[in-house]
């Protein structure tokens, strides 16, 4: 049996090439792509170098493959949402969290000011409204305590000791985040967020302004791919049942109003951020992260989407593909 698997693994390797070479090839192929536009509705984000481009894959057993600007830092933006959702679930349990935020895709843009008319909940925790309601659940006596709790939880998914808020981006979001302010007031009107909602909105802006690298994000994704155990530090960052819930919502809602197309073509749970990052999770196999700031009309990195389509196709990563094949990320 082993021999058959080993032989098949070698065949696959020959067909696809070693992962390091494949990443290099995809990187070179997509480097000339300049479509999309750097987000500027948060003025600080418009300062990003539009040509920045990094791809990193971290396997579920901790091998790191990277190409391009993988150490360059950027603000995590909405890629923080799945992790903070995990923290809320682990703090309060499913029932409490589901009473305030649904798990239904919206088909609307990430910043739509829309709540479920019947239940008055935001539709899901991956769009801004739902994410703000989730952040409102982070406990703590003071705003600093709440921020530290959030940062400490996210740190568990990285191997970096250094996770902090980029103050210029935070200030920029805080002064221009009128839609987020509108939706949090609407939710307060419906009793879906606490009386600390203004502090929670600031906490949400801080969470979006945390600085990470493409490599950090790939480790975070790999931790989800590894059922909550960080494959670099070997520490458990989240319970496996939390990871299951988080990945389910990422799969249906993580790419906003292109979540359906994404599920069809890429077939992996993923999350994007308007700074131009995307991370995708191939359960049991690897975490994939891309940084490339030019985004499309849905708010998703143009090159990031292309990289994931390409990796999913080449390595047969689609969740519903025929997986009667050996593990594919076998190193270089
Ligand atoms: N901080 C951004 C906002 O609230 C996050 C949006 C995103 O990354 N899609 O609009």
Tab-separated table of C-alpha atoms and ligand atoms in Angstrom:
chain	number	residue	atom	x	y	z
A	1	UNK	CA	0.000	0.000	0.000
A	2	UNK	CA	2.742	2.428	1.008
A	3	UNK	CA	4.589	1.771	-2.206
A	4	UNK	CA	1.563	2.586	-4.319
A	5	UNK	CA	1.077	5.823	-2.406
A	6	UNK	CA	4.735	6.725	-2.687
A	7	UNK	CA	4.690	6.040	-6.404
A	8	UNK	CA	1.568	8.143	-6.856
A	9	UNK	CA	3.138	10.968	-4.785
A	10	UNK	CA	6.111	10.985	-7.106
A	11	UNK	CA	3.836	11.073	-10.133
A	12	UNK	CA	1.949	14.043	-8.693
A	13	UNK	CA	5.234	15.766	-7.955
A	14	UNK	CA	6.312	15.298	-11.541
A	15	UNK	CA	2.987	16.613	-12.809
A	16	UNK	CA	2.911	19.685	-10.582
A	17	UNK	CA	6.566	20.351	-9.842
A	18	UNK	CA	7.952	21.014	-6.377
A	19	UNK	CA	5.895	23.556	-4.451
A	20	UNK	CA	8.721	26.114	-4.177
A	21	UNK	CA	9.117	26.109	-7.971
A	22	UNK	CA	5.378	26.282	-8.522
A	23	UNK	CA	5.080	29.324	-6.255
A	24	UNK	CA	7.930	31.003	-8.096
A	25	UNK	CA	6.250	30.267	-11.429
A	26	UNK	CA	2.838	31.581	-10.337
A	27	UNK	CA	4.529	34.658	-8.856
A	28	UNK	CA	6.322	35.450	-12.115
A	29	UNK	CA	3.203	34.778	-14.141
A	30	UNK	CA	1.091	37.204	-12.065
A	31	UNK	CA	3.708	39.895	-11.466
A	32	UNK	CA	2.660	41.847	-14.616
A	33	UNK	CA	-1.029	41.862	-13.551
A	34	UNK	CA	-1.881	45.439	-12.589
A	35	UNK	CA	-5.671	45.372	-12.619
A	36	UNK	CA	-7.599	46.471	-9.567
A	37	UNK	CA	-7.073	49.476	-7.351
A	38	UNK	CA	-5.512	50.056	-3.931
A	39	UNK	CA	-8.273	50.825	-1.374
A	40	UNK	CA	-8.461	54.522	-0.575
A	41	UNK	CA	-11.714	54.860	1.359
A	42	UNK	CA	-9.483	54.479	4.415
A	43	UNK	CA	-6.944	57.164	3.386
A	44	UNK	CA	-3.996	55.499	5.135
A	45	UNK	CA	-4.414	52.351	3.025
A	46	UNK	CA	-3.844	54.304	-0.189
A	47	UNK	CA	-0.183	54.736	0.810
A	48	UNK	CA	0.532	51.047	0.146
A	49	UNK	CA	2.878	50.180	-2.712
A	50	UNK	CA	0.452	48.860	-5.352
A	51	UNK	CA	3.102	46.556	-6.798
A	52	UNK	CA	3.821	44.746	-3.514
A	53	UNK	CA	3.333	41.010	-3.952
A	54	UNK	CA	4.022	38.056	-1.685
A	55	UNK	CA	2.829	34.456	-1.560
A	56	UNK	CA	3.389	32.117	1.372
A	57	UNK	CA	2.250	28.546	1.948
A	58	UNK	CA	2.685	26.899	5.342
A	59	UNK	CA	1.878	23.209	5.434
A	60	UNK	CA	-0.065	21.586	8.256
A	61	UNK	CA	3.210	19.983	9.349
A	62	UNK	CA	5.007	23.316	9.500
A	63	UNK	CA	7.003	23.627	6.272
A	64	UNK	CA	7.195	27.190	4.985
A	65	UNK	CA	7.335	28.083	1.281
A	66	UNK	CA	7.477	31.725	0.284
A	67	UNK	CA	8.144	34.041	-2.594
A	68	UNK	CA	8.178	37.838	-2.941
A	69	UNK	CA	7.300	40.386	-0.246
A	70	UNK	CA	6.346	37.932	2.473
A	71	UNK	CA	7.916	39.895	5.332
A	72	UNK	CA	6.404	43.247	4.356
A	73	UNK	CA	3.851	44.339	6.974
A	74	UNK	CA	0.343	45.534	6.226
A	75	UNK	CA	-2.805	45.921	8.267
A	76	UNK	CA	-4.798	42.723	8.617
A	77	UNK	CA	-8.193	44.376	8.058
A	78	UNK	CA	-11.034	41.892	7.582
A	79	UNK	CA	-8.699	38.902	7.664
A	80	UNK	CA	-8.918	39.385	11.448
A	81	UNK	CA	-12.654	38.576	11.454
A	82	UNK	CA	-12.535	34.756	11.511
A	83	UNK	CA	-10.138	34.768	14.475
A	84	UNK	CA	-12.140	37.224	16.542
A	85	UNK	CA	-15.231	35.151	15.739
A	86	UNK	CA	-13.345	32.156	17.132
A	87	UNK	CA	-12.573	34.079	20.302
A	88	UNK	CA	-16.235	35.054	20.733
A	89	UNK	CA	-17.345	31.445	20.217
A	90	UNK	CA	-14.813	30.167	22.732
A	91	UNK	CA	-15.738	32.851	25.255
A	92	UNK	CA	-19.527	32.604	25.041
A	93	UNK	CA	-20.457	29.420	23.234
A	94	UNK	CA	-22.418	28.993	20.025
A	95	UNK	CA	-25.889	29.763	21.324
A	96	UNK	CA	-25.018	33.161	22.737
A	97	UNK	CA	-23.052	34.176	19.645
A	98	UNK	CA	-25.685	32.914	17.199
A	99	UNK	CA	-28.353	34.913	19.008
A	100	UNK	CA	-26.537	38.090	17.946
A	101	UNK	CA	-24.902	37.245	14.617
A	102	UNK	CA	-26.180	34.846	11.947
A	103	UNK	CA	-24.281	32.562	9.586
A	104	UNK	CA	-26.062	33.435	6.345
A	105	UNK	CA	-24.230	34.912	3.356
A	106	UNK	CA	-25.521	38.325	2.304
A	107	UNK	CA	-24.643	38.564	-1.375
A	108	UNK	CA	-24.053	42.228	-0.491
A	109	UNK	CA	-20.850	44.197	-0.203
A	110	UNK	CA	-18.768	43.898	2.947
A	111	UNK	CA	-19.828	47.307	4.243
A	112	UNK	CA	-23.546	47.048	3.467
A	113	UNK	CA	-25.773	48.596	6.109
A	114	UNK	CA	-28.171	45.696	6.239
A	115	UNK	CA	-29.517	43.467	9.011
A	116	UNK	CA	-31.795	40.435	8.880
A	117	UNK	CA	-35.277	41.971	9.042
A	118	UNK	CA	-36.803	39.156	11.003
A	119	UNK	CA	-34.135	38.425	13.599
A	120	UNK	CA	-32.529	41.901	13.418
A	121	UNK	CA	-29.149	40.256	13.568
A	122	UNK	CA	-26.325	41.070	11.202
A	123	UNK	CA	-26.200	38.291	8.619
A	124	UNK	CA	-22.775	36.856	9.339
A	125	UNK	CA	-19.511	37.625	11.185
A	126	UNK	CA	-17.435	38.101	8.013
A	127	UNK	CA	-19.124	41.344	6.891
A	128	UNK	CA	-18.491	44.552	8.798
A	129	UNK	CA	-21.830	44.664	10.660
A	130	UNK	CA	-21.463	41.119	11.978
A	131	UNK	CA	-17.799	41.553	12.781
A	132	UNK	CA	-18.490	44.662	14.843
A	133	UNK	CA	-21.201	42.772	16.757
A	134	UNK	CA	-18.680	39.985	17.379
A	135	UNK	CA	-16.005	42.401	18.573
A	136	UNK	CA	-18.591	43.867	20.935
A	137	UNK	CA	-18.614	40.457	22.677
A	138	UNK	CA	-14.919	40.568	23.602
A	139	UNK	CA	-14.936	40.856	27.390
A	140	UNK	CA	-12.727	43.002	29.604
A	141	UNK	CA	-13.072	45.727	32.211
A	142	UNK	CA	-11.302	48.337	30.163
A	143	UNK	CA	-10.746	48.956	26.470
A	144	UNK	CA	-7.053	48.117	26.910
A	145	UNK	CA	-7.893	44.823	28.586
A	146	UNK	CA	-10.228	43.935	25.722
A	147	UNK	CA	-7.605	44.805	23.115
A	148	UNK	CA	-5.008	42.687	24.899
A	149	UNK	CA	-7.364	39.747	25.099
A	150	UNK	CA	-8.003	39.975	21.386
A	151	UNK	CA	-4.319	40.358	20.517
A	152	UNK	CA	-3.284	37.483	22.796
A	153	UNK	CA	-5.803	35.185	21.137
A	154	UNK	CA	-4.661	36.116	17.632
A	155	UNK	CA	-1.019	35.705	18.654
A	156	UNK	CA	-1.688	32.047	19.376
A	157	UNK	CA	-2.189	31.555	15.633
A	158	UNK	CA	1.149	33.189	14.752
A	159	UNK	CA	4.742	32.506	15.693
A	160	UNK	CA	5.350	36.204	16.107
A	161	UNK	CA	5.691	37.912	19.474
A	162	UNK	CA	5.042	41.181	17.759
A	163	UNK	CA	1.415	41.933	17.060
A	164	UNK	CA	0.445	45.562	17.437
A	165	UNK	CA	-1.867	48.269	16.143
A	166	UNK	CA	-0.707	50.611	13.396
A	167	UNK	CA	-1.795	53.927	14.902
A	168	UNK	CA	-2.006	55.938	11.650
A	169	UNK	CA	-4.370	53.337	10.130
A	170	UNK	CA	-6.438	53.157	13.310
A	171	UNK	CA	-6.824	56.954	13.348
A	172	UNK	CA	-7.583	56.968	9.639
A	173	UNK	CA	-10.330	54.333	10.044
A	174	UNK	CA	-11.721	56.009	13.106
A	175	UNK	CA	-12.143	59.381	11.411
A	176	UNK	CA	-13.548	58.044	8.138
A	177	UNK	CA	-15.510	54.954	9.228
A	178	UNK	CA	-18.931	56.568	8.872
A	179	UNK	CA	-20.638	53.486	7.468
A	180	UNK	CA	-19.342	51.361	10.332
A	181	UNK	CA	-20.518	54.010	12.772
A	182	UNK	CA	-23.943	54.045	11.121
A	183	UNK	CA	-24.342	50.284	11.286
A	184	UNK	CA	-23.260	50.040	14.921
A	185	UNK	CA	-25.870	52.643	15.854
A	186	UNK	CA	-28.489	50.691	13.929
A	187	UNK	CA	-27.502	47.520	15.781
A	188	UNK	CA	-27.618	49.346	19.097
A	189	UNK	CA	-31.129	50.482	18.211
A	190	UNK	CA	-32.072	46.809	17.840
A	191	UNK	CA	-30.277	45.785	21.042
A	192	UNK	CA	-27.767	43.630	19.158
A	193	UNK	CA	-24.719	45.330	20.666
A	194	UNK	CA	-24.012	46.431	24.230
A	195	UNK	CA	-24.036	49.933	25.662
A	196	UNK	CA	-20.258	49.897	25.176
A	197	UNK	CA	-20.757	49.931	21.415
A	198	UNK	CA	-18.637	53.038	20.808
A	199	UNK	CA	-15.692	51.466	22.623
A	200	UNK	CA	-16.342	48.252	20.676
A	201	UNK	CA	-16.241	50.127	17.386
A	202	UNK	CA	-12.830	51.514	18.344
A	203	UNK	CA	-11.743	47.998	19.233
A	204	UNK	CA	-12.927	46.825	15.805
A	205	UNK	CA	-10.899	49.587	14.131
A	206	UNK	CA	-7.865	48.540	16.206
A	207	UNK	CA	-8.335	44.884	15.295
A	208	UNK	CA	-8.415	45.835	11.586
A	209	UNK	CA	-5.262	47.924	12.063
A	210	UNK	CA	-3.093	45.134	13.463
A	211	UNK	CA	0.111	44.751	11.479
A	212	UNK	CA	0.930	41.340	10.038
A	213	UNK	CA	3.067	39.943	7.240
A	214	UNK	CA	2.077	37.513	4.520
A	215	UNK	CA	4.081	34.863	6.355
A	216	UNK	CA	2.212	35.577	9.625
A	217	UNK	CA	-1.084	35.188	7.819
A	218	UNK	CA	-0.001	31.891	6.250
A	219	UNK	CA	0.913	30.534	9.710
A	220	UNK	CA	-2.488	31.669	10.983
A	221	UNK	CA	-4.150	29.891	8.064
A	222	UNK	CA	-2.042	26.782	8.627
A	223	UNK	CA	-3.161	26.720	12.267
A	224	UNK	CA	-6.753	26.551	11.036
A	225	UNK	CA	-5.701	23.889	8.510
A	226	UNK	CA	-4.203	21.936	11.402
A	227	UNK	CA	-7.458	21.899	13.431
A	228	UNK	CA	-6.331	24.709	15.728
A	229	UNK	CA	-2.798	23.569	16.594
A	230	UNK	CA	-0.149	26.019	15.423
A	231	UNK	CA	2.203	23.903	13.269
A	232	UNK	CA	5.194	26.136	14.016
A	233	UNK	CA	4.883	26.583	17.793
A	234	UNK	CA	2.975	23.298	18.298
A	235	UNK	CA	0.650	25.106	20.706
A	236	UNK	CA	-3.117	24.860	20.480
A	237	UNK	CA	-4.580	28.228	19.475
A	238	UNK	CA	-8.229	27.152	19.212
A	239	UNK	CA	-10.411	24.111	19.824
A	240	UNK	CA	-11.085	21.968	16.785
A	241	UNK	CA	-14.860	22.470	17.038
A	242	UNK	CA	-14.291	26.232	16.965
A	243	UNK	CA	-12.151	25.814	13.856
A	244	UNK	CA	-14.950	23.850	12.232
A	245	UNK	CA	-17.456	26.651	12.886
A	246	UNK	CA	-15.044	29.355	11.744
A	247	UNK	CA	-14.140	27.542	8.516
A	248	UNK	CA	-17.801	26.901	7.716
A	249	UNK	CA	-18.594	30.605	7.859
A	250	UNK	CA	-15.442	31.477	5.944
A	251	UNK	CA	-16.464	29.076	3.212
A	252	UNK	CA	-19.885	30.619	2.666
A	253	UNK	CA	-19.214	34.269	3.559
A	254	UNK	CA	-15.457	34.954	3.636
A	255	UNK	CA	-15.176	36.437	0.152
A	256	UNK	CA	-18.278	38.636	0.498
A	257	UNK	CA	-20.342	39.039	-2.663
A	258	UNK	CA	-18.010	36.802	-4.630
A	259	UNK	CA	-18.221	33.949	-2.109
A	260	UNK	CA	-20.238	31.817	-4.560
A	261	UNK	CA	-17.769	32.202	-7.433
A	262	UNK	CA	-14.931	31.534	-5.013
A	263	UNK	CA	-16.561	28.379	-3.652
A	264	UNK	CA	-17.072	27.191	-7.206
A	265	UNK	CA	-13.590	27.868	-8.588
A	266	UNK	CA	-11.318	27.637	-5.547
A	267	UNK	CA	-13.408	25.573	-3.162
A	268	UNK	CA	-11.587	26.481	0.053
A	269	UNK	CA	-12.579	28.499	3.103
A	270	UNK	CA	-10.903	31.882	2.821
A	271	UNK	CA	-10.923	35.456	4.020
A	272	UNK	CA	-9.819	38.661	2.400
A	273	UNK	CA	-8.936	42.119	3.710
A	274	UNK	CA	-9.074	45.440	1.868
A	275	UNK	CA	-5.369	46.006	2.482
A	276	UNK	CA	-4.951	43.378	-0.272
A	277	UNK	CA	-4.482	40.204	1.706
A	278	UNK	CA	-6.230	36.877	1.298
A	279	UNK	CA	-5.743	33.717	3.244
A	280	UNK	CA	-7.175	30.322	2.337
A	281	UNK	CA	-7.265	27.092	4.295
A	282	UNK	CA	-6.836	23.634	2.800
A	283	UNK	CA	-7.930	21.527	5.802
A	284	UNK	CA	-5.314	18.995	6.855
A	285	UNK	CA	-2.940	20.262	4.188
A	286	UNK	CA	-1.858	23.883	4.333
A	287	UNK	CA	-2.530	27.557	4.861
A	288	UNK	CA	-2.058	29.885	1.911
A	289	UNK	CA	-1.613	33.658	2.169
A	290	UNK	CA	-1.161	36.339	-0.444
A	291	UNK	CA	-0.450	40.025	-0.166
A	292	UNK	CA	-1.038	42.225	-3.197
A	293	UNK	CA	-2.835	45.527	-2.523
A	294	UNK	CA	-4.747	46.055	-5.776
A	295	UNK	CA	-8.299	44.910	-5.045
A	296	UNK	CA	-11.334	44.225	-7.221
A	297	UNK	CA	-14.887	45.576	-6.928
A	298	UNK	CA	-15.684	43.024	-4.188
A	299	UNK	CA	-12.738	44.179	-2.047
A	300	UNK	CA	-10.622	41.085	-2.809
A	301	UNK	CA	-6.990	41.193	-3.954
A	302	UNK	CA	-6.897	40.620	-7.726
A	303	UNK	CA	-3.637	38.699	-7.729
A	304	UNK	CA	-4.617	36.966	-4.485
A	305	UNK	CA	-7.713	35.469	-6.094
A	306	UNK	CA	-5.666	34.367	-9.122
A	307	UNK	CA	-3.003	32.695	-6.954
A	308	UNK	CA	-5.618	30.714	-5.058
A	309	UNK	CA	-7.408	29.643	-8.243
A	310	UNK	CA	-4.108	28.488	-9.643
A	311	UNK	CA	-2.972	26.596	-6.519
A	312	UNK	CA	-6.368	24.983	-6.083
A	313	UNK	CA	-6.366	23.834	-9.703
A	314	UNK	CA	-2.791	22.547	-9.758
A	315	UNK	CA	-2.958	20.752	-6.426
A	316	UNK	CA	-6.555	19.581	-6.615
A	317	UNK	CA	-7.355	21.442	-3.385
A	318	UNK	CA	-11.061	22.047	-4.000
A	319	UNK	CA	-12.915	20.576	-1.024
A	320	UNK	CA	-15.263	18.663	-3.294
A	321	UNK	CA	-12.673	17.439	-5.753
A	322	UNK	CA	-11.862	13.781	-6.048
A	323	UNK	CA	-9.309	13.394	-3.300
A	324	UNK	CA	-8.438	9.833	-4.014
A	325	UNK	CA	-4.863	11.008	-4.177
A	326	UNK	CA	-1.968	11.134	-1.742
A	327	UNK	CA	-1.171	14.324	0.243
A	328	UNK	CA	0.106	16.832	-2.261
A	329	UNK	CA	2.185	19.286	-0.293
A	330	UNK	CA	5.101	16.959	0.078
A	331	UNK	CA	7.881	19.543	0.270
A	332	UNK	CA	10.482	20.449	-2.310
B	1	LIG	N1	-11.557	48.039	8.328
B	1	LIG	C1	-12.264	47.786	7.102
B	1	LIG	C2	-13.665	48.332	7.194
B	1	LIG	O1	-14.217	48.321	8.270
B	1	LIG	C3	-12.278	46.318	6.845
B	1	LIG	C4	-12.965	45.968	5.535
B	1	LIG	C5	-12.311	44.832	4.793
B	1	LIG	O2	-11.142	44.486	4.960
B	1	LIG	N2	-13.047	44.270	3.878
B	1	LIG	O3	-14.232	48.758	6.227
